[in-house]
Amino acid sequence: MPFSSPFDFSSSSPNPLASELEAILCAIYNGCKYGIKIRLPHALVMTFLFRRDLSSIDKLKMICKVTLEHSRNLGSFAGIYKTLLALLKYASQSLYWKKRKKVLLRAFGRILGAAFFVKSPYQQPSLEPIPTLSPPGMPQSPSHSFLAGLIGGYTIWGNPSSINYQIVLYLLSRILMGSLSLAKEKYITHNKAIPIAFFKRLKSCTTFDKMYPLLAAGVWAIVMVLFEEYPHVLHPSLRRSMDEIYKFVTDSGGDTFAGQGQALGGGNVGNATDGASALFTSGTSNIEFVEEE
C-alpha cells in the first residue's frame, strides 16, 4: 500500500504541473522511507550475526552505509522515474498539438485551393482524437514506463554495488515469474488457434500447484550441482551458507567441505580454516558483498 503524501500542492493550485511535482516529491520521500524500513532491520540482524570479524563501531558503520545506499537509490530512482514520466507525457502532448496544427493548416490550404482554383468536393481532414492526459505521476503509455525505467535503471542501479546487485537479481527472478504468468494469460487463455481439448489439458497442467514443485526441484537440482562441482560461480553469501550446512569433518581429522570435493589443509584446523577462506574468496568479483540470505 502506498504511503500518504506529505506534500500537497494540488489543493492550493489547479495547475496540473503542481500535481506532477507533488507526485515526484512523494515518490522520492516514499522511496527513501521504504529503503530505511526494509534495509535497516535486515542489515542490523545480518551484520551482527555474520560479521563477527568487525568491531561494534565498524558494524554500526556498515549498517548505516548499506541502509543509506538502499534508501538513497530507491528515492533517487523514484524521483528520476516520475520526472521522466512527466516530461515524456507533456512532450508527447506537445508533439500531438504540433502534428494537429500541421494537419489543420494543410486542410485549410486545400479549402482555399478548392474555393479559388479547383472545384472539388470538400474532404474533412482526418484528425486523431485528442489524447487524455494520464493522472499525475502515471505513464501516458507503456513505452514511457519502459524508457523511464531504462534510463533510471542505468543511472541508479547500473553501479555494481552489493545492494544494487542484490536488488537487480531479486527483480530478475520476479519478472521471470511475472512474464510466465503474463504469457499464460495472454497466449494460452486468449489464443483461439489452440484446439479446445488441447487448451483444457494444457491449462490443467500449468496450474501453480502443479508447476511449482517442478520449479523447486529444478532450482535445487541445479544449485546443488553448481555447489558440488563449480562453487566459485555461486554468490559468496550463498556459498558461505551452503558451506555451513553441508561441510563436515571426517573421522581421519581432515576437514572436508562439501562443494569443494577434497580435504582442505593437512588435517589440522588451522590449515582447514585457511582453505575455507580461500574457498570463500576465490572466483569472486571486486564487489564488496553484504550478507543477503
mmCIF file of C-alpha atoms in Angstrom:
data_model
loop_
_atom_site.group_PDB
_atom_site.id
_atom_site.type_symbol
_atom_site.label_atom_id
_atom_site.label_comp_id
_atom_site.label_asym_id
_atom_site.label_seq_id
_atom_site.Cartn_x
_atom_site.Cartn_y
_atom_site.Cartn_z
ATOM 1 C CA MET A 1 0.000 0.000 0.000
ATOM 2 C CA PRO A 2 1.493 3.380 -0.966
ATOM 3 C CA PHE A 3 2.303 5.868 1.754
ATOM 4 C CA SER A 4 0.266 9.042 2.080
ATOM 5 C CA SER A 5 1.892 12.078 0.546
ATOM 6 C CA PRO A 6 3.482 14.598 2.937
ATOM 7 C CA PHE A 7 3.302 17.168 0.124
ATOM 8 C CA ASP A 8 0.136 18.857 -1.062
ATOM 9 C CA PHE A 9 0.411 21.393 -3.865
ATOM 10 C CA SER A 10 -2.668 20.411 -5.876
ATOM 11 C CA SER A 11 -5.134 21.680 -3.280
ATOM 12 C CA SER A 12 -3.762 25.219 -3.424
ATOM 13 C CA SER A 13 -3.308 25.340 -7.202
ATOM 14 C CA PRO A 14 -5.298 23.728 -10.021
ATOM 15 C CA ASN A 15 -2.170 23.686 -12.190
ATOM 16 C CA PRO A 16 -1.501 20.044 -13.246
ATOM 17 C CA LEU A 17 2.234 20.751 -13.122
ATOM 18 C CA ALA A 18 1.883 21.257 -9.378
ATOM 19 C CA SER A 19 0.305 17.818 -9.109
ATOM 20 C CA GLU A 20 3.163 16.332 -11.123
ATOM 21 C CA LEU A 21 5.658 17.986 -8.770
ATOM 22 C CA GLU A 22 3.781 16.569 -5.807
ATOM 23 C CA ALA A 23 3.937 13.079 -7.354
ATOM 24 C CA ILE A 24 7.698 13.405 -7.895
ATOM 25 C CA LEU A 25 8.426 14.596 -4.342
ATOM 26 C CA CYS A 26 6.097 11.984 -2.885
ATOM 27 C CA ALA A 27 7.892 9.222 -4.824
ATOM 28 C CA ILE A 28 11.287 10.416 -3.575
ATOM 29 C CA TYR A 29 10.022 10.566 0.018
ATOM 30 C CA ASN A 30 8.374 7.141 -0.171
ATOM 31 C CA GLY A 31 11.440 5.563 -1.784
ATOM 32 C CA CYS A 32 13.801 6.870 0.891
ATOM 33 C CA LYS A 33 11.417 5.903 3.677
ATOM 34 C CA TYR A 34 10.859 2.394 2.321
ATOM 35 C CA GLY A 35 14.606 1.865 1.837
ATOM 36 C CA ILE A 36 15.232 2.594 5.509
ATOM 37 C CA LYS A 37 12.257 0.480 6.577
ATOM 38 C CA ILE A 38 13.316 -2.599 4.606
ATOM 39 C CA ARG A 39 17.127 -2.424 4.866
ATOM 40 C CA LEU A 40 17.787 -1.255 8.436
ATOM 41 C CA PRO A 41 16.427 -4.314 10.312
ATOM 42 C CA HIS A 42 17.895 -6.683 7.702
ATOM 43 C CA ALA A 43 21.351 -5.107 7.892
ATOM 44 C CA LEU A 44 21.181 -4.970 11.682
ATOM 45 C CA VAL A 45 20.468 -8.687 12.058
ATOM 46 C CA MET A 46 22.745 -9.963 9.289
ATOM 47 C CA THR A 47 25.723 -7.797 10.289
ATOM 48 C CA PHE A 48 25.668 -8.773 13.974
ATOM 49 C CA LEU A 49 25.115 -12.448 13.096
ATOM 50 C CA PHE A 50 27.671 -12.955 10.338
ATOM 51 C CA ARG A 51 30.259 -10.161 10.573
ATOM 52 C CA ARG A 52 31.903 -11.210 13.814
ATOM 53 C CA ASP A 53 35.258 -10.091 12.447
ATOM 54 C CA LEU A 54 34.220 -6.429 12.809
ATOM 55 C CA SER A 55 34.160 -4.299 15.902
ATOM 56 C CA SER A 56 30.906 -2.849 17.193
ATOM 57 C CA ILE A 57 31.733 0.572 15.710
ATOM 58 C CA ASP A 58 32.543 -0.943 12.314
ATOM 59 C CA LYS A 59 29.323 -2.932 12.407
ATOM 60 C CA LEU A 60 27.296 0.218 13.043
ATOM 61 C CA LYS A 61 29.155 1.997 10.247
ATOM 62 C CA MET A 62 28.369 -0.845 7.828
ATOM 63 C CA ILE A 63 24.700 -0.865 8.856
ATOM 64 C CA CYS A 64 24.429 2.895 8.282
ATOM 65 C CA LYS A 65 26.292 2.622 4.974
ATOM 66 C CA VAL A 66 24.095 -0.066 3.395
ATOM 67 C CA THR A 67 20.900 1.484 4.792
ATOM 68 C CA LEU A 68 21.809 4.891 3.392
ATOM 69 C CA GLU A 69 22.714 3.405 0.000
ATOM 70 C CA HIS A 70 19.484 1.431 -0.240
ATOM 71 C CA SER A 71 17.372 4.400 0.799
ATOM 72 C CA ARG A 72 19.208 6.854 -1.458
ATOM 73 C CA ASN A 73 18.995 4.600 -4.504
ATOM 74 C CA LEU A 74 15.294 3.888 -4.106
ATOM 75 C CA GLY A 75 14.499 7.556 -3.613
ATOM 76 C CA SER A 76 16.728 8.675 -6.496
ATOM 77 C CA PHE A 77 15.292 6.129 -8.903
ATOM 78 C CA ALA A 78 11.726 7.033 -7.929
ATOM 79 C CA GLY A 79 12.443 10.720 -8.491
ATOM 80 C CA ILE A 80 14.100 10.142 -11.872
ATOM 81 C CA TYR A 81 11.342 7.778 -12.971
ATOM 82 C CA LYS A 82 8.484 10.130 -12.075
ATOM 83 C CA THR A 83 10.290 13.135 -13.546
ATOM 84 C CA LEU A 84 10.849 11.352 -16.859
ATOM 85 C CA LEU A 85 7.206 10.219 -16.942
ATOM 86 C CA ALA A 86 6.065 13.829 -16.563
ATOM 87 C CA LEU A 87 8.495 15.085 -19.224
ATOM 88 C CA LEU A 88 7.524 12.354 -21.687
ATOM 89 C CA LYS A 89 3.841 12.955 -21.041
ATOM 90 C CA TYR A 90 3.956 16.656 -21.847
ATOM 91 C CA ALA A 91 6.435 16.152 -24.686
ATOM 92 C CA SER A 92 4.047 13.706 -26.368
ATOM 93 C CA GLN A 93 1.177 16.129 -25.789
ATOM 94 C CA SER A 94 3.188 18.941 -27.377
ATOM 95 C CA LEU A 95 4.075 16.777 -30.369
ATOM 96 C CA TYR A 96 0.418 15.871 -30.813
ATOM 97 C CA TRP A 97 -0.670 19.521 -30.990
ATOM 98 C CA LYS A 98 2.118 20.372 -33.431
ATOM 99 C CA LYS A 99 1.035 17.495 -35.648
ATOM 100 C CA ARG A 100 -2.615 18.522 -35.353
ATOM 101 C CA LYS A 101 -1.703 22.105 -36.289
ATOM 102 C CA LYS A 102 0.048 20.907 -39.457
ATOM 103 C CA VAL A 103 -2.960 18.788 -40.430
ATOM 104 C CA LEU A 104 -5.337 21.724 -39.917
ATOM 105 C CA LEU A 105 -3.113 24.071 -41.935
ATOM 106 C CA ARG A 106 -2.994 21.532 -44.765
ATOM 107 C CA ALA A 107 -6.758 21.157 -44.682
ATOM 108 C CA PHE A 108 -7.180 24.960 -44.711
ATOM 109 C CA GLY A 109 -4.909 25.173 -47.766
ATOM 110 C CA ARG A 110 -6.995 22.555 -49.578
ATOM 111 C CA ILE A 111 -10.160 24.514 -48.789
ATOM 112 C CA LEU A 112 -8.675 27.710 -50.229
ATOM 113 C CA GLY A 113 -7.418 25.859 -53.300
ATOM 114 C CA ALA A 114 -10.809 24.241 -53.874
ATOM 115 C CA ALA A 115 -12.605 27.581 -53.445
ATOM 116 C CA PHE A 116 -10.482 29.679 -55.789
ATOM 117 C CA PHE A 117 -8.780 27.323 -58.209
ATOM 118 C CA VAL A 118 -10.145 23.776 -58.400
ATOM 119 C CA LYS A 119 -13.788 22.986 -57.789
ATOM 120 C CA SER A 120 -13.533 19.757 -55.821
ATOM 121 C CA PRO A 121 -15.706 18.372 -53.060
ATOM 122 C CA TYR A 122 -14.602 19.229 -49.541
ATOM 123 C CA GLN A 123 -12.927 16.419 -47.617
ATOM 124 C CA GLN A 124 -12.852 16.719 -43.874
ATOM 125 C CA PRO A 125 -9.322 16.165 -42.507
ATOM 126 C CA SER A 126 -8.795 13.009 -40.508
ATOM 127 C CA LEU A 127 -7.701 14.041 -37.046
ATOM 128 C CA GLU A 128 -6.635 11.745 -34.267
ATOM 129 C CA PRO A 129 -8.705 12.070 -31.108
ATOM 130 C CA ILE A 130 -7.256 14.404 -28.504
ATOM 131 C CA PRO A 131 -5.385 12.213 -26.003
ATOM 132 C CA THR A 132 -6.467 12.479 -22.400
ATOM 133 C CA LEU A 133 -3.609 13.144 -20.031
ATOM 134 C CA SER A 134 -2.980 10.380 -17.523
ATOM 135 C CA PRO A 135 -3.239 11.205 -13.809
ATOM 136 C CA PRO A 136 -0.216 12.901 -12.190
ATOM 137 C CA GLY A 137 2.688 10.516 -11.735
ATOM 138 C CA MET A 138 1.199 7.912 -14.092
ATOM 139 C CA PRO A 139 2.631 6.967 -17.523
ATOM 140 C CA GLN A 140 0.893 8.160 -20.674
ATOM 141 C CA SER A 141 1.801 4.908 -22.458
ATOM 142 C CA PRO A 142 3.729 1.680 -21.725
ATOM 143 C CA SER A 143 6.614 2.961 -23.842
ATOM 144 C CA HIS A 144 7.026 5.857 -21.402
ATOM 145 C CA SER A 145 7.326 3.414 -18.478
ATOM 146 C CA PHE A 146 9.903 1.382 -20.380
ATOM 147 C CA LEU A 147 12.010 4.387 -21.369
ATOM 148 C CA ALA A 148 11.879 5.980 -17.902
ATOM 149 C CA GLY A 149 12.759 2.676 -16.231
ATOM 150 C CA LEU A 150 15.572 2.097 -18.724
ATOM 151 C CA ILE A 151 17.204 5.470 -18.065
ATOM 152 C CA GLY A 152 16.642 5.340 -14.312
ATOM 153 C CA GLY A 153 17.881 1.760 -14.064
ATOM 154 C CA TYR A 154 21.090 2.513 -15.935
ATOM 155 C CA THR A 155 21.711 5.712 -13.968
ATOM 156 C CA ILE A 156 20.971 4.449 -10.440
ATOM 157 C CA TRP A 157 21.201 0.656 -10.458
ATOM 158 C CA GLY A 158 23.963 0.334 -13.064
ATOM 159 C CA ASN A 159 26.673 0.659 -10.416
ATOM 160 C CA PRO A 160 27.537 -2.950 -9.399
ATOM 161 C CA SER A 161 27.488 -2.483 -5.625
ATOM 162 C CA SER A 162 26.321 -5.188 -3.242
ATOM 163 C CA ILE A 163 22.915 -3.553 -2.689
ATOM 164 C CA ASN A 164 22.294 -2.903 -6.388
ATOM 165 C CA TYR A 165 23.411 -6.408 -7.325
ATOM 166 C CA GLN A 166 21.043 -7.979 -4.813
ATOM 167 C CA ILE A 167 18.059 -5.870 -5.896
ATOM 168 C CA VAL A 168 18.641 -6.485 -9.613
ATOM 169 C CA LEU A 169 18.795 -10.250 -9.058
ATOM 170 C CA TYR A 170 15.652 -10.069 -6.926
ATOM 171 C CA LEU A 171 13.808 -8.185 -9.678
ATOM 172 C CA LEU A 172 15.102 -10.590 -12.319
ATOM 173 C CA SER A 173 13.518 -13.565 -10.570
ATOM 174 C CA ARG A 174 10.262 -11.670 -10.111
ATOM 175 C CA ILE A 175 9.971 -10.522 -13.732
ATOM 176 C CA LEU A 176 10.716 -14.038 -14.986
ATOM 177 C CA MET A 177 7.814 -15.419 -12.971
ATOM 178 C CA GLY A 178 5.608 -12.489 -13.934
ATOM 179 C CA SER A 179 6.451 -12.933 -17.614
ATOM 180 C CA LEU A 180 5.486 -16.601 -17.460
ATOM 181 C CA SER A 181 2.163 -15.688 -15.862
ATOM 182 C CA LEU A 182 1.581 -12.993 -18.476
ATOM 183 C CA ALA A 183 2.398 -15.399 -21.309
ATOM 184 C CA LYS A 184 -0.069 -17.898 -19.912
ATOM 185 C CA GLU A 185 -2.736 -15.209 -19.529
ATOM 186 C CA LYS A 186 -2.270 -13.625 -22.958
ATOM 187 C CA TYR A 187 -1.388 -16.619 -25.119
ATOM 188 C CA ILE A 188 -2.931 -19.722 -23.587
ATOM 189 C CA THR A 189 -6.125 -18.114 -22.285
ATOM 190 C CA HIS A 190 -6.969 -15.904 -25.276
ATOM 191 C CA ASN A 191 -5.447 -17.738 -28.238
ATOM 192 C CA LYS A 192 -8.297 -19.123 -30.341
ATOM 193 C CA ALA A 193 -5.877 -21.065 -32.570
ATOM 194 C CA ILE A 194 -5.341 -23.654 -29.825
ATOM 195 C CA PRO A 195 -7.802 -26.557 -30.035
ATOM 196 C CA ILE A 196 -10.258 -26.629 -27.176
ATOM 197 C CA ALA A 197 -9.271 -30.106 -25.978
ATOM 198 C CA PHE A 198 -5.567 -29.280 -26.014
ATOM 199 C CA PHE A 199 -6.282 -25.942 -24.399
ATOM 200 C CA LYS A 200 -8.159 -27.519 -21.491
ATOM 201 C CA ARG A 201 -5.431 -30.115 -20.944
ATOM 202 C CA LEU A 202 -2.666 -27.516 -21.157
ATOM 203 C CA LYS A 203 -4.482 -25.220 -18.760
ATOM 204 C CA SER A 204 -4.999 -28.021 -16.251
ATOM 205 C CA CYS A 205 -1.314 -28.976 -16.439
ATOM 206 C CA THR A 206 0.053 -25.456 -15.984
ATOM 207 C CA THR A 207 -1.603 -24.545 -12.712
ATOM 208 C CA PHE A 208 0.592 -23.115 -9.966
ATOM 209 C CA ASP A 209 0.105 -26.144 -7.705
ATOM 210 C CA LYS A 210 1.464 -28.472 -10.396
ATOM 211 C CA MET A 211 4.217 -26.272 -11.788
ATOM 212 C CA TYR A 212 5.726 -25.013 -8.541
ATOM 213 C CA PRO A 213 7.045 -28.431 -7.334
ATOM 214 C CA LEU A 214 8.769 -28.883 -10.707
ATOM 215 C CA LEU A 215 10.287 -25.412 -10.450
ATOM 216 C CA ALA A 216 11.526 -26.082 -6.904
ATOM 217 C CA ALA A 217 13.007 -29.426 -7.942
ATOM 218 C CA GLY A 218 14.815 -27.904 -10.914
ATOM 219 C CA VAL A 219 16.197 -24.964 -8.933
ATOM 220 C CA TRP A 220 17.566 -27.154 -6.157
ATOM 221 C CA ALA A 221 18.976 -29.693 -8.603
ATOM 222 C CA ILE A 222 20.900 -27.001 -10.486
ATOM 223 C CA VAL A 223 22.173 -25.166 -7.403
ATOM 224 C CA MET A 224 23.439 -28.401 -5.823
ATOM 225 C CA VAL A 225 25.332 -29.354 -8.987
ATOM 226 C CA LEU A 226 26.910 -25.897 -9.076
ATOM 227 C CA PHE A 227 27.744 -26.075 -5.383
ATOM 228 C CA GLU A 228 29.377 -29.503 -5.635
ATOM 229 C CA GLU A 229 31.233 -29.024 -8.923
ATOM 230 C CA TYR A 230 31.642 -25.272 -9.540
ATOM 231 C CA PRO A 231 31.305 -23.480 -6.169
ATOM 232 C CA HIS A 232 33.327 -20.480 -7.347
ATOM 233 C CA VAL A 233 30.484 -19.335 -9.634
ATOM 234 C CA LEU A 234 27.969 -19.004 -6.796
ATOM 235 C CA HIS A 235 27.383 -15.788 -4.899
ATOM 236 C CA PRO A 236 29.706 -15.569 -1.854
ATOM 237 C CA SER A 237 26.879 -15.256 0.689
ATOM 238 C CA LEU A 238 25.074 -18.270 -0.803
ATOM 239 C CA ARG A 239 28.280 -20.253 -0.844
ATOM 240 C CA ARG A 240 29.020 -19.379 2.788
ATOM 241 C CA SER A 241 25.544 -20.512 3.820
ATOM 242 C CA MET A 242 25.792 -23.799 1.918
ATOM 243 C CA ASP A 243 29.278 -24.490 3.265
ATOM 244 C CA GLU A 244 27.996 -24.028 6.797
ATOM 245 C CA ILE A 245 25.182 -26.512 6.152
ATOM 246 C CA TYR A 246 26.905 -29.177 4.050
ATOM 247 C CA LYS A 247 30.545 -29.168 5.193
ATOM 248 C CA PHE A 248 31.563 -31.922 7.608
ATOM 249 C CA VAL A 249 34.586 -33.293 9.494
ATOM 250 C CA THR A 250 35.954 -36.687 8.520
ATOM 251 C CA ASP A 251 36.991 -39.355 11.015
ATOM 252 C CA SER A 252 40.602 -39.041 9.882
ATOM 253 C CA GLY A 253 40.747 -35.486 11.194
ATOM 254 C CA GLY A 254 40.747 -33.677 7.867
ATOM 255 C CA ASP A 255 38.083 -31.035 7.408
ATOM 256 C CA THR A 256 36.196 -31.751 4.200
ATOM 257 C CA PHE A 257 33.986 -29.087 2.696
ATOM 258 C CA ALA A 258 31.065 -30.104 0.533
ATOM 259 C CA GLY A 259 31.198 -28.151 -2.674
ATOM 260 C CA GLN A 260 34.985 -28.348 -2.883
ATOM 261 C CA GLY A 261 35.356 -32.105 -3.276
ATOM 262 C CA GLN A 262 38.602 -32.515 -1.323
ATOM 263 C CA ALA A 263 40.037 -32.062 2.146
ATOM 264 C CA LEU A 264 41.289 -28.591 2.952
ATOM 265 C CA GLY A 265 44.627 -28.399 4.699
ATOM 266 C CA GLY A 266 46.741 -31.176 6.105
ATOM 267 C CA GLY A 267 44.355 -32.438 8.744
ATOM 268 C CA ASN A 268 44.510 -29.604 11.274
ATOM 269 C CA VAL A 269 42.007 -26.894 11.991
ATOM 270 C CA GLY A 270 44.324 -24.010 11.119
ATOM 271 C CA ASN A 271 45.010 -25.250 7.599
ATOM 272 C CA ALA A 272 41.363 -26.082 7.078
ATOM 273 C CA THR A 273 40.401 -22.553 8.072
ATOM 274 C CA ASP A 274 42.900 -21.112 5.609
ATOM 275 C CA GLY A 275 41.488 -23.366 2.904
ATOM 276 C CA ALA A 276 37.943 -22.280 3.718
ATOM 277 C CA SER A 277 38.995 -18.647 3.475
ATOM 278 C CA ALA A 278 40.469 -19.302 0.054
ATOM 279 C CA LEU A 279 37.270 -21.070 -0.960
ATOM 280 C CA PHE A 280 35.157 -18.091 0.078
ATOM 281 C CA THR A 281 37.253 -15.541 -1.779
ATOM 282 C CA SER A 282 38.182 -17.407 -4.968
ATOM 283 C CA GLY A 283 36.402 -16.601 -8.167
ATOM 284 C CA THR A 284 34.532 -13.555 -6.866
ATOM 285 C CA SER A 285 34.388 -10.134 -8.411
ATOM 286 C CA ASN A 286 35.720 -6.972 -6.822
ATOM 287 C CA ILE A 287 32.303 -6.111 -5.390
ATOM 288 C CA GLU A 288 32.098 -5.678 -1.638
ATOM 289 C CA PHE A 289 29.252 -8.049 -0.930
ATOM 290 C CA VAL A 290 26.916 -7.844 2.027
ATOM 291 C CA GLU A 291 25.244 -10.862 3.605
ATOM 292 C CA GLU A 292 21.837 -11.223 1.989
ATOM 293 C CA GLU A 293 20.331 -14.537 2.995
#
